[in-house]
Coordinates of C-alpha atoms in Angstrom, one line a residue:
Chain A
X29 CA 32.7 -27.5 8.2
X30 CA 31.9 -26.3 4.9
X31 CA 30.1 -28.0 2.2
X32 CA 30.6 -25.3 -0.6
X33 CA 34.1 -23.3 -1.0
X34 CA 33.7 -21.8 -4.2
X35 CA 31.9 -18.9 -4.4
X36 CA 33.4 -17.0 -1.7
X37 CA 32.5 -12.8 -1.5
X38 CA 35.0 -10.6 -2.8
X39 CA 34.5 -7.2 -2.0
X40 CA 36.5 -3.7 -3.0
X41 CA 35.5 -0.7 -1.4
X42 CA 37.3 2.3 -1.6
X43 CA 36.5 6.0 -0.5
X44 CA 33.1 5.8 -0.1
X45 CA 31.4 8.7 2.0
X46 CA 28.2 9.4 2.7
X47 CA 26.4 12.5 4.2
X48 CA 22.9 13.0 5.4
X49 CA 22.6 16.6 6.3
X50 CA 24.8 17.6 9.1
X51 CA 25.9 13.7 10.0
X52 CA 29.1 12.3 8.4
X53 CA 27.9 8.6 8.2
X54 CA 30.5 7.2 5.8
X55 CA 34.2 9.2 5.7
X56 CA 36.1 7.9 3.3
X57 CA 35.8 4.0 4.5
X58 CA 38.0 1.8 2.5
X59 CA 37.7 -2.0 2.7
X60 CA 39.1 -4.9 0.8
X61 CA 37.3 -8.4 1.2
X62 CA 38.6 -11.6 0.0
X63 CA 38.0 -15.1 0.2
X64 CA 35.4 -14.6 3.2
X65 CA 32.0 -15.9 3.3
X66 CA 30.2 -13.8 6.0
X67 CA 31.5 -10.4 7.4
X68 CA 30.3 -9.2 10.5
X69 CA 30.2 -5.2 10.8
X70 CA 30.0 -4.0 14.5
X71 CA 30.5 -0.8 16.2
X72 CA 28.5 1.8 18.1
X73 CA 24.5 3.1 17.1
X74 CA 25.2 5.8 14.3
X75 CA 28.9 4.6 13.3
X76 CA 28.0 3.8 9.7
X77 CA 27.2 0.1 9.6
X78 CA 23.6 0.4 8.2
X79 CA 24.7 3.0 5.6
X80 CA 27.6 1.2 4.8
X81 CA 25.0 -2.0 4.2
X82 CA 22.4 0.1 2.5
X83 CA 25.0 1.1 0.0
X84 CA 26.1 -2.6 -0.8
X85 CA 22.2 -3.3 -0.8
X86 CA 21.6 -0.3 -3.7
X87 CA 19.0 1.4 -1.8
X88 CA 21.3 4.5 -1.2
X89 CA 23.8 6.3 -3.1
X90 CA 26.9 7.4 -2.0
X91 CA 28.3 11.0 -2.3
X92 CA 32.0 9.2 -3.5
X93 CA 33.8 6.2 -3.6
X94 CA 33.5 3.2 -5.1
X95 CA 32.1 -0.2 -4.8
X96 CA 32.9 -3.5 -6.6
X97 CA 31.1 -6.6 -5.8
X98 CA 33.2 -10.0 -6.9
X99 CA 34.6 -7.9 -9.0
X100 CA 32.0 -5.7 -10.7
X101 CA 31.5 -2.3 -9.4
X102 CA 28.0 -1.1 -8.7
X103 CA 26.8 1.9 -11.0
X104 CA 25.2 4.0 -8.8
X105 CA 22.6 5.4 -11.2
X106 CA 19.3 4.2 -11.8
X107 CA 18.1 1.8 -14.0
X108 CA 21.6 0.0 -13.2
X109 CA 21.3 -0.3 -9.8
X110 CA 17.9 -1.9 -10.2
X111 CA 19.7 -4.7 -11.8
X112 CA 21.9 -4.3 -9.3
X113 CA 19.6 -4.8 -6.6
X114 CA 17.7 -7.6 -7.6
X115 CA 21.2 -9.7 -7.5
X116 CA 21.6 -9.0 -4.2
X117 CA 19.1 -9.6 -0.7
X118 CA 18.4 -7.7 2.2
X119 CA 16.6 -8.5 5.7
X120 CA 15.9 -5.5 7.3
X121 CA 15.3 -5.3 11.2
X122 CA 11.2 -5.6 10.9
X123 CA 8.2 -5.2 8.4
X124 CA 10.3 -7.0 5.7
X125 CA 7.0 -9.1 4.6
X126 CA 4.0 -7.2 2.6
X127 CA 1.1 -7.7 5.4
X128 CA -1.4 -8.1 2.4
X129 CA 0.6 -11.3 1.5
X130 CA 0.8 -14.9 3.1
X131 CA 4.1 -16.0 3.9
X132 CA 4.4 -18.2 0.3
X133 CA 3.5 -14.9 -1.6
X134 CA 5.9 -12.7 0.0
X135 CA 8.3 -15.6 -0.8
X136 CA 7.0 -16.2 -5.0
X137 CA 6.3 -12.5 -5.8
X138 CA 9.8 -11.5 -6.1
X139 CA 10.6 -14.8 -7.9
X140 CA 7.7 -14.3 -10.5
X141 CA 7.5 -11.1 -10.8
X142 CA 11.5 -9.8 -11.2
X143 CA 12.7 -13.2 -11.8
X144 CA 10.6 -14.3 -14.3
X145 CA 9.9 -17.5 -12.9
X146 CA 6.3 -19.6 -14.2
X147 CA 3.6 -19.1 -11.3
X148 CA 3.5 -22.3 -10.3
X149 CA 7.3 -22.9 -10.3
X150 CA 7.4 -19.8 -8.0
X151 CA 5.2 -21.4 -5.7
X152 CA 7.3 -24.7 -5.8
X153 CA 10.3 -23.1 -4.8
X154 CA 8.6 -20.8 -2.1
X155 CA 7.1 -24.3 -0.5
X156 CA 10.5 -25.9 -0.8
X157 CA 12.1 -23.2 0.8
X158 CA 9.3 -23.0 4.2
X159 CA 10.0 -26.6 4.3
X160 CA 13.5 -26.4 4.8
X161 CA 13.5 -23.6 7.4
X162 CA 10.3 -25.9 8.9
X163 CA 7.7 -23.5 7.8
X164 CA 5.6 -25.1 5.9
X165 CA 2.7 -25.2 8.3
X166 CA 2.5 -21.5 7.8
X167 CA 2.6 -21.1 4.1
X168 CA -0.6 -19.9 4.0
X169 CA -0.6 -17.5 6.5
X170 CA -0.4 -13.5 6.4
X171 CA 2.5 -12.3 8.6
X172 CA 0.0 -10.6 11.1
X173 CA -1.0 -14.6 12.2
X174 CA 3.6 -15.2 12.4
X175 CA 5.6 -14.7 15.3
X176 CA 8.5 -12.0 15.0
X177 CA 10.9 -15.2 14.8
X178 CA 8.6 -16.5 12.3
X179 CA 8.6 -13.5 9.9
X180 CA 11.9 -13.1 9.8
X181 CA 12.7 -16.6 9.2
X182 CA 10.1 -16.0 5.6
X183 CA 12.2 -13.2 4.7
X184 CA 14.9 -15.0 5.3
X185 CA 13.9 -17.7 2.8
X186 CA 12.4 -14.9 0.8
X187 CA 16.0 -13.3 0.6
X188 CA 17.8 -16.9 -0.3
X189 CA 14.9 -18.1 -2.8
X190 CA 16.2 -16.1 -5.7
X191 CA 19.7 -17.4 -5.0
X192 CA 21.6 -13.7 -4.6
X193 CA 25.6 -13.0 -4.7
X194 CA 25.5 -11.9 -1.0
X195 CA 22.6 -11.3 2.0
X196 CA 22.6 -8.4 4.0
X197 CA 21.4 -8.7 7.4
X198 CA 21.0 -5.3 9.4
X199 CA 20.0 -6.0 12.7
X200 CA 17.8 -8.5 11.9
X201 CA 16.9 -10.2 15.2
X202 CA 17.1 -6.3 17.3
X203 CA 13.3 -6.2 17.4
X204 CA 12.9 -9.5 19.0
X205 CA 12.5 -11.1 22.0
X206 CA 16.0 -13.4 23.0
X207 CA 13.9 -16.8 22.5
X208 CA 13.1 -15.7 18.8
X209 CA 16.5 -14.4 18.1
X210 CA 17.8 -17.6 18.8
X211 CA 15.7 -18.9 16.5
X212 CA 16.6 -16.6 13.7
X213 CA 20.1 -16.8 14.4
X214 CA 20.0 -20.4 13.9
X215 CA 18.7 -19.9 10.5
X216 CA 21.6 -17.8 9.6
X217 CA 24.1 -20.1 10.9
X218 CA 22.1 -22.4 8.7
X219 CA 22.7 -20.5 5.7
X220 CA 26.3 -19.6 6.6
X221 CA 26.9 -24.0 6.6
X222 CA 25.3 -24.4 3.8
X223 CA 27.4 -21.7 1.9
X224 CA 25.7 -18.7 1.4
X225 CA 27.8 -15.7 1.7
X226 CA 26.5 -12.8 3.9
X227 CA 27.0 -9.8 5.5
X228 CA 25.5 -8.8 9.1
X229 CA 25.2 -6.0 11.2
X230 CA 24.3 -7.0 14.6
X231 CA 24.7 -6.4 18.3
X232 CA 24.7 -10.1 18.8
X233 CA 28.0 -10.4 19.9
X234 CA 28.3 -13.9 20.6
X235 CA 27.1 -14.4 17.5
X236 CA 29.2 -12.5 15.3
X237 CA 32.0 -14.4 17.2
X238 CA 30.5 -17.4 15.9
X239 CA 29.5 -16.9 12.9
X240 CA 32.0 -14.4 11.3
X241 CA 35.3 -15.1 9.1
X242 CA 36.1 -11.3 9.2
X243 CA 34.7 -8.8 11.3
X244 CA 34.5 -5.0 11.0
X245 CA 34.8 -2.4 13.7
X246 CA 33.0 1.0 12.1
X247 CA 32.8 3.9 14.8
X248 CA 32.4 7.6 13.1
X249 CA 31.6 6.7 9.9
X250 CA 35.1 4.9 9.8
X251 CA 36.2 1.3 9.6
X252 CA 38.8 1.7 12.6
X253 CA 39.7 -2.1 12.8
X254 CA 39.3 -4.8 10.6
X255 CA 40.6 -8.5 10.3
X256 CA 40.1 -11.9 11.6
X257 CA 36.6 -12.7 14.1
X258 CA 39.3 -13.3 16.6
X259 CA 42.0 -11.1 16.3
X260 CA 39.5 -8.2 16.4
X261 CA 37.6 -9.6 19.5
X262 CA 41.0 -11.0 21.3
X263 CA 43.1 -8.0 20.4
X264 CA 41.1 -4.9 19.1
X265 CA 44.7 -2.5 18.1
X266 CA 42.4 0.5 18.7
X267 CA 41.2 2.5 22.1
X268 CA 37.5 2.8 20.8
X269 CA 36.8 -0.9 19.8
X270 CA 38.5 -1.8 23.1
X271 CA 36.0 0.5 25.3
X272 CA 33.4 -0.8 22.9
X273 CA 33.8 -4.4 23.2
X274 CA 34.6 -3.7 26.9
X275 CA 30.7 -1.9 27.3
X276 CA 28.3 -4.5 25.4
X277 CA 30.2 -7.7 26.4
X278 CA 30.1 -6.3 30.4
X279 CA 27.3 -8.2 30.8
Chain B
X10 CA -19.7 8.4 8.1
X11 CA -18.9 4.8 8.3
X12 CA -20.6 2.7 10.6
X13 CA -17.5 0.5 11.1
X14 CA -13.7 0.4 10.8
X15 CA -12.2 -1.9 8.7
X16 CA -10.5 -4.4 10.9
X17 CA -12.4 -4.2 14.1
X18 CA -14.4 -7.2 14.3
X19 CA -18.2 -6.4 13.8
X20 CA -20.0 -6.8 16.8
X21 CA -23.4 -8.2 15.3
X22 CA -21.2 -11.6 13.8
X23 CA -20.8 -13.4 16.6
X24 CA -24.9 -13.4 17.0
X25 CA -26.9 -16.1 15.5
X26 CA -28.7 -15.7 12.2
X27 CA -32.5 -16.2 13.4
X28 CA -32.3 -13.6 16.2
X29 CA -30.6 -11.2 13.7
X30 CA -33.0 -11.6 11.1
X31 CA -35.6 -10.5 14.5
X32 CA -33.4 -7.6 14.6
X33 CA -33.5 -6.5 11.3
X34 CA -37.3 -6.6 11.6
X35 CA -37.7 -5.4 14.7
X36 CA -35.8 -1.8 13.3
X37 CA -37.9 -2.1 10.0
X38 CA -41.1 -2.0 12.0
X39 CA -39.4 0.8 13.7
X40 CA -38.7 2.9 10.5
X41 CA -42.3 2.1 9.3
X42 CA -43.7 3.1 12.5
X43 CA -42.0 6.5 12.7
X44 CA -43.6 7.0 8.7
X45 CA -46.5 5.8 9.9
X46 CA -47.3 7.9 12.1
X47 CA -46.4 11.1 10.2
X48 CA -48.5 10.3 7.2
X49 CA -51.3 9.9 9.6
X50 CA -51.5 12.8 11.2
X51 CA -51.0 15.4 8.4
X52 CA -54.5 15.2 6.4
X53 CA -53.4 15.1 2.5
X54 CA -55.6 14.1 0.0
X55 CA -53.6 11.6 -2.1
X56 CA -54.0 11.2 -5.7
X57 CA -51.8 8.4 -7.2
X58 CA -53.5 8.5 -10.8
X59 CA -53.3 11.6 -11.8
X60 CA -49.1 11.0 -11.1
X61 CA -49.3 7.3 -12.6
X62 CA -50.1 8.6 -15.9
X63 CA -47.0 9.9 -16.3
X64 CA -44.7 7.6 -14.7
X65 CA -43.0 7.0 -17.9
X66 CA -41.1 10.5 -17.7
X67 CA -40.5 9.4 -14.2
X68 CA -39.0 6.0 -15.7
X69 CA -37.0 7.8 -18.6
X70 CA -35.7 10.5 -16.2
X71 CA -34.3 7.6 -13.9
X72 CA -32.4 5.7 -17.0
X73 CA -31.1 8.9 -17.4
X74 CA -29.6 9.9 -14.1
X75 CA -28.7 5.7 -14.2
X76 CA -26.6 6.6 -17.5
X77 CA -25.0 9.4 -16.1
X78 CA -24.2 8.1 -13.1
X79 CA -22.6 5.3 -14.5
X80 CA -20.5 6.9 -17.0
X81 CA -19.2 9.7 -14.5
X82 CA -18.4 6.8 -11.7
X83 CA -15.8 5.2 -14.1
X84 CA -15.1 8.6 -15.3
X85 CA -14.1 9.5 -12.0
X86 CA -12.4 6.9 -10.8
X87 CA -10.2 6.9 -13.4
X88 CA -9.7 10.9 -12.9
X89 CA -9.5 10.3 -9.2
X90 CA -6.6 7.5 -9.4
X91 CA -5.0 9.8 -12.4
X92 CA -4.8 12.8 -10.2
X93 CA -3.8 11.0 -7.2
X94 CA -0.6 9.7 -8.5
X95 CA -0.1 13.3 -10.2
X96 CA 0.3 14.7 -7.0
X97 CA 3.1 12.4 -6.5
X98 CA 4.6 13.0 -9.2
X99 CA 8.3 14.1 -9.3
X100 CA 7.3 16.5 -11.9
X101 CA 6.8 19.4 -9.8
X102 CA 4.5 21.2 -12.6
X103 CA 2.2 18.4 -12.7
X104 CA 1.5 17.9 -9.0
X105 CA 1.3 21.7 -8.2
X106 CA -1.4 21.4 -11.5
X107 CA -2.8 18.5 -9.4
X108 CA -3.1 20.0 -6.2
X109 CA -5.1 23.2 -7.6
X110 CA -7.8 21.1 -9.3
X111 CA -8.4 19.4 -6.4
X112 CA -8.7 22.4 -3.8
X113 CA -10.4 24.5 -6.6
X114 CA -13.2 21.5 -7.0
X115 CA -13.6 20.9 -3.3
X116 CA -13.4 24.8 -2.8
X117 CA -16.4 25.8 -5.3
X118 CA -20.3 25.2 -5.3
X119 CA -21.2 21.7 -7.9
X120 CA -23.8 24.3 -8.7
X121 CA -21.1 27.0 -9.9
X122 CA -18.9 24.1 -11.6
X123 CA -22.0 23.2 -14.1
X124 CA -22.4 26.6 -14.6
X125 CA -18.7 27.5 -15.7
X126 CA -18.1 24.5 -17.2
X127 CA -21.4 24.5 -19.3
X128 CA -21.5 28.0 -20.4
X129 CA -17.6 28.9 -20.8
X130 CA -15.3 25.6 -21.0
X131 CA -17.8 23.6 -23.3
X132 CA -18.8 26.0 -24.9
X133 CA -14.8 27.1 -26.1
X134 CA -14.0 23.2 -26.6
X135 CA -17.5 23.1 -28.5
X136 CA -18.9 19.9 -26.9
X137 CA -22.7 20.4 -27.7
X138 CA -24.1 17.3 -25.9
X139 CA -25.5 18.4 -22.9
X140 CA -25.7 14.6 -21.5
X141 CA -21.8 13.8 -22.3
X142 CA -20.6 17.3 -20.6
X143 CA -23.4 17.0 -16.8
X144 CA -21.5 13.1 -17.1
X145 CA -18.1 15.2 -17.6
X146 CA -18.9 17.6 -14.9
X147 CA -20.0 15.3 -12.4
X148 CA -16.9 13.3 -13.3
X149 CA -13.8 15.9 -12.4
X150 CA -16.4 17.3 -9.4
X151 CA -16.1 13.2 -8.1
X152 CA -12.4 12.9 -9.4
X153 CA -11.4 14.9 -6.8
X154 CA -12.7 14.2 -4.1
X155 CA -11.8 10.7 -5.4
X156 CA -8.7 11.8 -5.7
X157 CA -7.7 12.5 -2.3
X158 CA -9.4 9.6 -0.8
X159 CA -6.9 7.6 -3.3
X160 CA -4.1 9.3 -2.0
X161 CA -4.4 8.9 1.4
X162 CA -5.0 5.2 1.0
X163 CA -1.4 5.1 -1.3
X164 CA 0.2 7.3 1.6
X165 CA -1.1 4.9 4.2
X166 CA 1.5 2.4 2.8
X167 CA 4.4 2.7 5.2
X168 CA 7.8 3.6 3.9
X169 CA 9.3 0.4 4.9
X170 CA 6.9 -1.6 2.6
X171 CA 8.3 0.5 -0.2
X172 CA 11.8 0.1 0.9
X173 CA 11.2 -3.7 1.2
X174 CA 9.4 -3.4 -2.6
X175 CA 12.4 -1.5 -3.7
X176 CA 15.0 -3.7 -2.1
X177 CA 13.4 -7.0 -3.9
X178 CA 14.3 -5.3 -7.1
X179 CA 10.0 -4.2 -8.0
X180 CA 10.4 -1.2 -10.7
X181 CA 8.0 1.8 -9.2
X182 CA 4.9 0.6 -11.5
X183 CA 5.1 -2.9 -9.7
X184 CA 5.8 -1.5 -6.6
X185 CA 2.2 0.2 -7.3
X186 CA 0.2 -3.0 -9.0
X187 CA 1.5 -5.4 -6.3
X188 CA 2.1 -3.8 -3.0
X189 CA 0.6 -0.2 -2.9
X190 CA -2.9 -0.6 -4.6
X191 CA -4.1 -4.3 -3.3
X192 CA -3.3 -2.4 0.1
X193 CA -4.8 1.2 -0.5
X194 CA -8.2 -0.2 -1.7
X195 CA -9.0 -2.0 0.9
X196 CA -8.5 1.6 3.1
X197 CA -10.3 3.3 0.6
X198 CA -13.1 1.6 -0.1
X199 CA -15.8 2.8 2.9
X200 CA -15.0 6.9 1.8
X201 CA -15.3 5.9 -2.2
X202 CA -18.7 4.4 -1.2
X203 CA -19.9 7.4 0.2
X204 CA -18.5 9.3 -2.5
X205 CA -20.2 7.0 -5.5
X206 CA -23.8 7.4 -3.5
X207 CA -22.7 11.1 -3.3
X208 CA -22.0 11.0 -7.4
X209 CA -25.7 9.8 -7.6
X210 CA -27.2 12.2 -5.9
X211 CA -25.4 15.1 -7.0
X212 CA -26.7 14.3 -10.6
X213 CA -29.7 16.2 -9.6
X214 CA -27.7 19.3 -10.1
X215 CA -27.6 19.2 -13.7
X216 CA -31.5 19.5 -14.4
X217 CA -30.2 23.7 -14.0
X218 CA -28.3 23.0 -17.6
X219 CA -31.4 21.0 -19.1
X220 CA -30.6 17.5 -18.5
X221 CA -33.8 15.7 -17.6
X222 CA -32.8 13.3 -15.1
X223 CA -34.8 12.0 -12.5
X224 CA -35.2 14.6 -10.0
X225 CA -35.8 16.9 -12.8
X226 CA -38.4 14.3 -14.1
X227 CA -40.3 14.5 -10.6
X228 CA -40.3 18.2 -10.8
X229 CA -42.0 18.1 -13.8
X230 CA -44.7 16.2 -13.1
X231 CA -45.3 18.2 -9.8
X232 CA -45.8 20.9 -11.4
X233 CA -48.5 19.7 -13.5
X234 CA -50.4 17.4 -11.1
X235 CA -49.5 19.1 -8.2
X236 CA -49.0 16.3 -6.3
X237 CA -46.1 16.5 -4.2
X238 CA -45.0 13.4 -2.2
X239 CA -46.5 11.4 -4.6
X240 CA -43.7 12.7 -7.0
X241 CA -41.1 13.0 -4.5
X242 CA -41.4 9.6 -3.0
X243 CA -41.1 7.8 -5.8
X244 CA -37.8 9.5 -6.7
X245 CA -36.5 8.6 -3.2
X246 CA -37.1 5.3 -4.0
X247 CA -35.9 5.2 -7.3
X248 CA -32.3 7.2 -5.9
X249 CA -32.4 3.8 -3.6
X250 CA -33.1 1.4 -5.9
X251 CA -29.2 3.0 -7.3
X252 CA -27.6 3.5 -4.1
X253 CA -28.4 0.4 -2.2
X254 CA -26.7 -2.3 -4.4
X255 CA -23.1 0.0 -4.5
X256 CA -22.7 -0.2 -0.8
X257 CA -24.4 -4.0 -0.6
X258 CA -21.7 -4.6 -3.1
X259 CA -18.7 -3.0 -1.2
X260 CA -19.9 -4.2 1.8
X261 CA -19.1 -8.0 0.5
X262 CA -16.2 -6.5 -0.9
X263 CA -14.7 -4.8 2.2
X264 CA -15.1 -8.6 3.7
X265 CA -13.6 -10.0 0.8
X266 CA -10.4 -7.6 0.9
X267 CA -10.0 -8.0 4.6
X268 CA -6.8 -8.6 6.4
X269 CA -5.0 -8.1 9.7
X270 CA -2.5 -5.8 9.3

């Protein structure tokens, strides 16, 4: 089913905790990843999952613990972790795209301005990239003229363009409508066939059933199951992921 | 202040260009009209000549309020954009330093500002030019209120923009050239206008230090000829004359900036 087999994610992540204020949103989660090419972390609002993925993305800092990424941790000190950053992608829920922007911009920005790519070769990949997602009839376009499909689909290609280790998906089809997440779901499974290694948090159960090789249950700032897409779905060992898995696949 | 929103669609574009042009002439007429009649019914004796032989102070005083104005519009911009990002600086000593200029500038009389500045600070730094320090003046009385007018178009930048700038792997300077400033100009440029036509007409100010600019120029030759409005409403046209192309100009600029957000 899979045309590349090589690269797969290895992650190491041990201790890490993270507190905002009063709210414990990482306590002490430990998780060891290997030879998996998307991990899907699920669980309840406020259980972790977007720290945990805004921690692998470099856009926060945790208090302790450690991260290593195919085998290189992340330093958690600037300017390291802007290094760090520009290996790795993330599409956020919504706004990803710069409104002042059309969608090839937002796209060949990145690629000429951190990557050091020639204008023009920026703009070549950017156009190669719409056309293979079938948006090239809206290069030109600001993301105010896109559909919410649409504009995640160009950060999507935005996210793949610069060819990173892993991309990190948090939530990234919760602020649509169910005929555009299908439509951006498709583009992941894309990706996820054509071998790009990813990470996604998403309510999408049906999805993540689909599309994971390991899932992760986080509930209280703790990973409290984790293994194989369908060991966790068919047999979650603990009582919380049962009575979650019970409540969002009711209906 | 401003006739229009940026973004709003302008009402008069949809109409076409022969029964604008009417428009535009039916409200001239109007504007002349109103004049018109107000001339005519006071009974003033007018005496052109005696105030046309010495239009050339009236010329010299306008290139020299056109000088100053210039300088003090760069001068202020680049104050304005300099104090902006001060005040969001990390360095706390440095943005506290920012935020009293600005509330001390805005807070005080332009006509106190000359004074202190001219008299005391000038004075101590011994900058003798009287020209250079009204253009310096001007320039940190316009930096601030430039200044704030830049910062609320950089704070209008939503923090997921800057998340998404940060999480493509932009360093904070980039983050600024290529996704906070294209954006914050195009917010800020109705309130700068009004602020640069401000900056002109503020110049006035300085004739109280000795600079003869232009209004200071019409004063002078009242007060030989006494002629008034034949003084005065040549220096309303020649404050115009400076005015008129900076919001023509941003105008077309606005429209060129324009984007749905």
């Amino acid at each position: 089913m899979r045309s590349k087999n090589d690269s797969a994610l290895k992650l190491n992540i041990s201790n890490l905790s993270k507190r905002f204020d009063a709210h414990q949103a990482l306590d002490s989660v430990s998780l060891n990843l290997e030879e998996t090419h998307s991990l899907v972390l699920i669980g309840p609002s406020g259980g972790g999952k977007t720290t945990l993925l805004r921690i692998l993305a470099g856009l926060e800092i945790p208090d302790t613990g450690t991260v290593e990424l195919n085998g290189e941790a992340i330093q958690f000190e600037e300017p390291a972790l802007l290094c760090y950053r520009r290996t790795v992608r993330v599409v956020f829920q919504a706004f990803n795209l710069f409104p002042h922007l059309t969608a090839l911009d937002n796209i060949a920005l990145p690629l000429e301005k951190v990557h050091n790519h020639a204008p023009t070769q920026a703009r070549d990949v950017a156009l190669q990239l719409l056309r293979r997602f079938q948006l090239d009839a809206h290069a030109n376009k600001k993301p105010a003229a896109l559909s919410g499909g649409q504009r995640q689909r160009v950060a999507i290609a935005r996210a793949v363009a610069i060819k990173p280790r892993v991309v990190l998906f948090d939530e990234p089809t919760s602020a649509l409508d169910p005929e555009m997440t299908a439509e951006v779901l498709d583009t992941i499974e894309q990706l996820r066939e054509e071998g790009t290694d990813l990470i996604l948090v998403t309510h999408e159960m049906g999805f993540a059933r689909l599309a994971a090789d390991r899932v992760a249950f986080l509930s209280g700032g703790r990973v409290l199951e984790f293994g194989e897409t369908k060991s966790v779905f068919d047999a979650p060992k603990t009582e919380e992921c049962r009575r979650f898995l019970g409540t969002v696949l009711k209906y | 202040m401003h006739e229009r929103m940026t973004g709003l669609s302008n009402p008069v574009a949809s109409h076409r260009p022969l029964s604008k042009l009417a428009a535009a002439l039916i409200a001239v007429a109007m504007v002349a009209a109103i004049f018109y009649f107000s001339f005519h019914q006071i009974t003033y004796r007018w005496n052109w000549h005696s105030v046309l032989s010495y239009r050339l102070i009236l010329v010299s005083g306008w290139m020299v309020t056109l000088a100053i104005s210039i300088t003090s519009l760069f001068l202020s911009i680049i104050i304005g954009v300099t104090f902006a990002l001060a005040r969001r600086s990390e360095i706390l000593p440095l943005r506290y330093f920012a935020h009293i200029y600005v509330e001390l500038v805005r807070g005080t009389p332009l006509l106190v500002q000359i004074l202190v500045f001219f008299y005391v600070v000038a004075d101590a730094f011994h900058v003798g030019n009287r020209y250079l320090v009204g253009a310096l003046i001007l320039s940190f009385f316009s930096g601030a209120y430039i200044s704030e007018i830049v910062r609320a178009g950089i704070e209008s930048i939503g923090q997921s923009q800057l998340e998404s700038a940060k999480a493509i792997g932009l360093t904070r300077a980039q983050t600024y050239r290529y996704v906070i400033f294209p954006q914050a100009i195009r917010l800020a440029l109705p309130p700068l206008v009004g602020q640069f036509v401000s900056l002109i007409k503020d110049s006035s100010l300085l004739s109280i230090i000795a600079v003869n600019e232009f209004t200071q120029a019409a004063r002078d030759i009242n007060s030989i000829t006494y002629s008034t409005l034949e003084c005065y409403i040549p220096l309303a046209a020649g404050y115009l004359i400076l005015t008129l192309p900076i919001s023509l100009w941003t105008r077309a600029l606005e429209k060129r900036l324009r984007f749905e957000t």
